[in-house]
Short mmCIF file of C-alpha atoms and ligand atoms in Angstrom, two decimals:
data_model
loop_
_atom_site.label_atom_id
_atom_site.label_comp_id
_atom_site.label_asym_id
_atom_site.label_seq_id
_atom_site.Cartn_x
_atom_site.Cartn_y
_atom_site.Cartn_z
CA UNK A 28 4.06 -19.20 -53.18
CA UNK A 29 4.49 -22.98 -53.03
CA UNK A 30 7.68 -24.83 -54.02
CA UNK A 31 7.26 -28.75 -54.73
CA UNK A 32 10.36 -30.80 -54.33
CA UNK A 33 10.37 -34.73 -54.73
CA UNK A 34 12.62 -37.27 -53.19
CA UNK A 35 13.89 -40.51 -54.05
CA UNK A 36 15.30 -41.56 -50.82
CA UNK A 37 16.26 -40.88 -46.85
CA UNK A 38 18.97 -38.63 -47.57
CA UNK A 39 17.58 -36.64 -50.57
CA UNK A 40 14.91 -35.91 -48.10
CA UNK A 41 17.30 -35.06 -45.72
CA UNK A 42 19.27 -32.87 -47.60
CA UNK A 43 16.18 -30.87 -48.80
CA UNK A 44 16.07 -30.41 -44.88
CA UNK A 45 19.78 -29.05 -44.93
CA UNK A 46 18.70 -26.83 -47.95
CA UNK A 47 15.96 -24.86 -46.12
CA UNK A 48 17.42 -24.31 -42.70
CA UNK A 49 19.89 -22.22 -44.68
CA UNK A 50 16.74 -20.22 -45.42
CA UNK A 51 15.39 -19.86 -42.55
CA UNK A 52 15.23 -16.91 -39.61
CA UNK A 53 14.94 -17.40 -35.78
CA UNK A 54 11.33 -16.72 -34.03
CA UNK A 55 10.57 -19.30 -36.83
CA UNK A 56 7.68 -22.12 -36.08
CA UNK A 57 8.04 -24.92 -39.11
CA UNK A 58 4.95 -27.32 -38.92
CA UNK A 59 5.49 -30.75 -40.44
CA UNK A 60 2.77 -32.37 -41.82
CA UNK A 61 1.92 -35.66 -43.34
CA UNK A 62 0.77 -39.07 -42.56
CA UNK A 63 2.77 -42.01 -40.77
CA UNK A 64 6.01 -42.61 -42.30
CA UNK A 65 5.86 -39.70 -44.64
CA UNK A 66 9.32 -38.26 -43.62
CA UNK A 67 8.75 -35.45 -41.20
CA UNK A 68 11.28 -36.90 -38.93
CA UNK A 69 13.68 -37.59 -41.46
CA UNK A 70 13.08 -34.20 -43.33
CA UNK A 71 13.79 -32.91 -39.52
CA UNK A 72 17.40 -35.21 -39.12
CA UNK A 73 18.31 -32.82 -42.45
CA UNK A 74 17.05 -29.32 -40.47
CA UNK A 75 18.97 -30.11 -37.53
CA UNK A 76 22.32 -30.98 -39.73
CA UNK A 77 21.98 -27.73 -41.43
CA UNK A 78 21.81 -26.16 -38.23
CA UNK A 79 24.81 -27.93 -36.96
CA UNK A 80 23.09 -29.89 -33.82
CA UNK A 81 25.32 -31.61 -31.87
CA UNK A 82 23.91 -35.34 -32.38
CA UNK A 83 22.21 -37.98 -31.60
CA UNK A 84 18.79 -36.97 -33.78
CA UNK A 85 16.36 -39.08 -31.84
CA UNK A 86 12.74 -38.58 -32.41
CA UNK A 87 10.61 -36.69 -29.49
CA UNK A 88 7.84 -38.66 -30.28
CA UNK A 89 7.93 -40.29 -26.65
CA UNK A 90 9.14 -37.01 -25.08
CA UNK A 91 7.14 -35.25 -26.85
CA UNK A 92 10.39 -32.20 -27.28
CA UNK A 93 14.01 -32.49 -27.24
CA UNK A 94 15.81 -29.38 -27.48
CA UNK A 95 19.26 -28.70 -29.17
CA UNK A 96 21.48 -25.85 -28.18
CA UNK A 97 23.37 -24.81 -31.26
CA UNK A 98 27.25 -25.43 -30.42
CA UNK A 99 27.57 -22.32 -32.72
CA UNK A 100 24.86 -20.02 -33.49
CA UNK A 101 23.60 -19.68 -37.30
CA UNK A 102 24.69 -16.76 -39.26
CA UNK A 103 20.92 -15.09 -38.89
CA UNK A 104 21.50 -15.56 -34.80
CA UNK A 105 19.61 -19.27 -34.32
CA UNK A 106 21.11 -20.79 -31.29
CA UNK A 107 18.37 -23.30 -30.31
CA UNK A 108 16.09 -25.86 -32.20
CA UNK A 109 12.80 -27.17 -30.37
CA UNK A 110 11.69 -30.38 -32.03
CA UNK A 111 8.45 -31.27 -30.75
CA UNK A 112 5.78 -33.97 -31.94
CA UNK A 113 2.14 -33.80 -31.40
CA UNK A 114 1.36 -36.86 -31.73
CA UNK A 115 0.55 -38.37 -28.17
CA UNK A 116 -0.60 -35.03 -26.99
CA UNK A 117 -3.43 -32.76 -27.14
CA UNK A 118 -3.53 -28.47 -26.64
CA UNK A 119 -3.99 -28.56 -23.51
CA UNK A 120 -1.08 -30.39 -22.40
CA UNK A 121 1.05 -28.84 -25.10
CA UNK A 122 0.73 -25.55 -23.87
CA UNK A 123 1.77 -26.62 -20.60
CA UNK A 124 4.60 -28.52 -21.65
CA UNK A 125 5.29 -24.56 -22.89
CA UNK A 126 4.99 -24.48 -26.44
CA UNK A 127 4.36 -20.73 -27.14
CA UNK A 128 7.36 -20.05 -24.87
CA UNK A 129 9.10 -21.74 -27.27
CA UNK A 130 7.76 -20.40 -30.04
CA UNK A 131 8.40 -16.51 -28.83
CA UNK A 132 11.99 -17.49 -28.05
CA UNK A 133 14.15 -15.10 -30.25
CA UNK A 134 16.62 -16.84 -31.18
CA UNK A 135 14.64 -20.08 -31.59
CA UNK A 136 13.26 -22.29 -34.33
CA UNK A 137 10.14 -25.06 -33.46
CA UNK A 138 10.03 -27.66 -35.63
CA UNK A 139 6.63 -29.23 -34.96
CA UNK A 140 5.24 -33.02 -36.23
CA UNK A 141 1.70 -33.38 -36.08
CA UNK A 142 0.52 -29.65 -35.84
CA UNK A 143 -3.55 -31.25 -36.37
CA UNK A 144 -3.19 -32.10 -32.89
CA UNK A 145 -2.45 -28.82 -31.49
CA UNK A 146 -4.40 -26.94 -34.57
CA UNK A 147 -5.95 -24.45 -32.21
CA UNK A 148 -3.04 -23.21 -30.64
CA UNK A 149 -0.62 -22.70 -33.26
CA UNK A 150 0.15 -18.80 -33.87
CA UNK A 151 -1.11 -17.58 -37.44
CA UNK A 152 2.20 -17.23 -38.17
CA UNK A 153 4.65 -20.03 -39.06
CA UNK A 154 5.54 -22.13 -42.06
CA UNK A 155 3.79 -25.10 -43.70
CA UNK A 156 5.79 -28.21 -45.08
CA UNK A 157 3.51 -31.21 -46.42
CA UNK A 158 4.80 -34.40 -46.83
CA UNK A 159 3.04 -36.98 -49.02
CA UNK A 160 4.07 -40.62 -50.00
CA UNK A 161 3.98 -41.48 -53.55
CA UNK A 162 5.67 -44.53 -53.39
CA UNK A 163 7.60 -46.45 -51.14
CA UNK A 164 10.58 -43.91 -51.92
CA UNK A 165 9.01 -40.99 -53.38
CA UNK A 166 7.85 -38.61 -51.24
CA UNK A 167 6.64 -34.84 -52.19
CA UNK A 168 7.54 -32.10 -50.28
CA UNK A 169 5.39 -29.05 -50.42
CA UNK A 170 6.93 -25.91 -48.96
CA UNK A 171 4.18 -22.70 -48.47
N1 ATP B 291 12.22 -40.20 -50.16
C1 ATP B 291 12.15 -40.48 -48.83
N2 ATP B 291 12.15 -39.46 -47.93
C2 ATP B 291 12.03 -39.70 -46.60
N3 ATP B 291 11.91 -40.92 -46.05
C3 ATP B 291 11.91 -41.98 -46.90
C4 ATP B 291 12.03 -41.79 -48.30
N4 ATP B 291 12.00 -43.03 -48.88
C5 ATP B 291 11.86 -43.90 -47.89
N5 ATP B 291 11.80 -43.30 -46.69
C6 ATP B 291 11.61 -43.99 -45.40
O1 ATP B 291 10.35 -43.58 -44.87
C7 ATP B 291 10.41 -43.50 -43.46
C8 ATP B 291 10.04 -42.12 -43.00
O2 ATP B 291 9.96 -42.15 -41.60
P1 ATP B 291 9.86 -40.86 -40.68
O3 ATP B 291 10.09 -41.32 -39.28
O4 ATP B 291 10.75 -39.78 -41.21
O5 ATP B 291 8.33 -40.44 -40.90
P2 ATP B 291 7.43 -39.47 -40.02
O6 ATP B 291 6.65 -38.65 -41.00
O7 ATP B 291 8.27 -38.74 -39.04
O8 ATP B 291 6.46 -40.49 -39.29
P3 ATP B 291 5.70 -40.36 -37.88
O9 ATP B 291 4.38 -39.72 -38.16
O10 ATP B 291 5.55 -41.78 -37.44
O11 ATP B 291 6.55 -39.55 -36.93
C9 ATP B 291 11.83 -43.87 -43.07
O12 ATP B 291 11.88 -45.24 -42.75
C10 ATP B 291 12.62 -43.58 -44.33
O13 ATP B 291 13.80 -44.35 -44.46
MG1 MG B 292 8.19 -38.57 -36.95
#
């Protein structure tokens, strides 16, 4: 099933974000994808408010992951959020930074940017959000 939301701006994106991280379980890997500047990041600040992360949302795109402890854990027993980006990185190094540790962590979500650069590594199981610009403010936001 595929569910097709479009946004008109930052925070319409971002509370789409809020929206599903109500919806979602722990043991849960989210892949972002969509080109530069199609909102994964800010799709990501709305994930991590619904999860109640203590701020500052920074991008990991220079570290690569930045992980939030959940100052209360989620009524379906999430207590961490891994927020990793692809980008700069390639498999190899990815899965010795320790990304399927984080991805068997229990009571864990990943929420990845860039999953093409880690394709053949990522477990057959996860979610799939696509981001596309259709205008400078419009983006879609494909959820699979
Ligand atoms: N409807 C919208 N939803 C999300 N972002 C929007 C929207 N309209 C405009 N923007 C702007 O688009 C930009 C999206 O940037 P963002 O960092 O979230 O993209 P990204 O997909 O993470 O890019 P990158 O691949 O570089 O990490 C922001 O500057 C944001 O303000
Ligand atoms: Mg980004």
């Amino acid at each position: 099933m595929e569910i097709i939301h479009e946004t008109n701006s930052a925070d319409e994106t971002r509370s789409i974000g809020r929206m599903i991280a109500s919806t979602m379980l722990p043991q849960t890997l989210l892949c972002l994808r969509g080109d530069l500047g199609a909102g994964k990041t800010t799709l990501t600040q709305g994930l991590l408010e619904g999860f109640g992360a203590l701020r500052p949302y920074t991008s990991p795109t220079f570290v690569i992951m930045k992980q939030y402890d959940l100052p209360i854990a989620t009524s379906t027993g999430i207590k961490r959020i891994y927020h990793a980006d692809a980008y700069r990185v390639d498999s190899e190094d990815f899965h010795m930074l320790g990304f399927e540790e984080w991805c068997a962590d229990p009571q864990g979500v990943v929420i990845l940017e860039w999953p093409e650069r880690v394709e053949n590594i990522l477990p057959k199981h996860r979610k799939e959000i696509t981001l596309k610009a259709l205008s400078e403010i419009t983006r879609s936001i494909c959820i699979s």
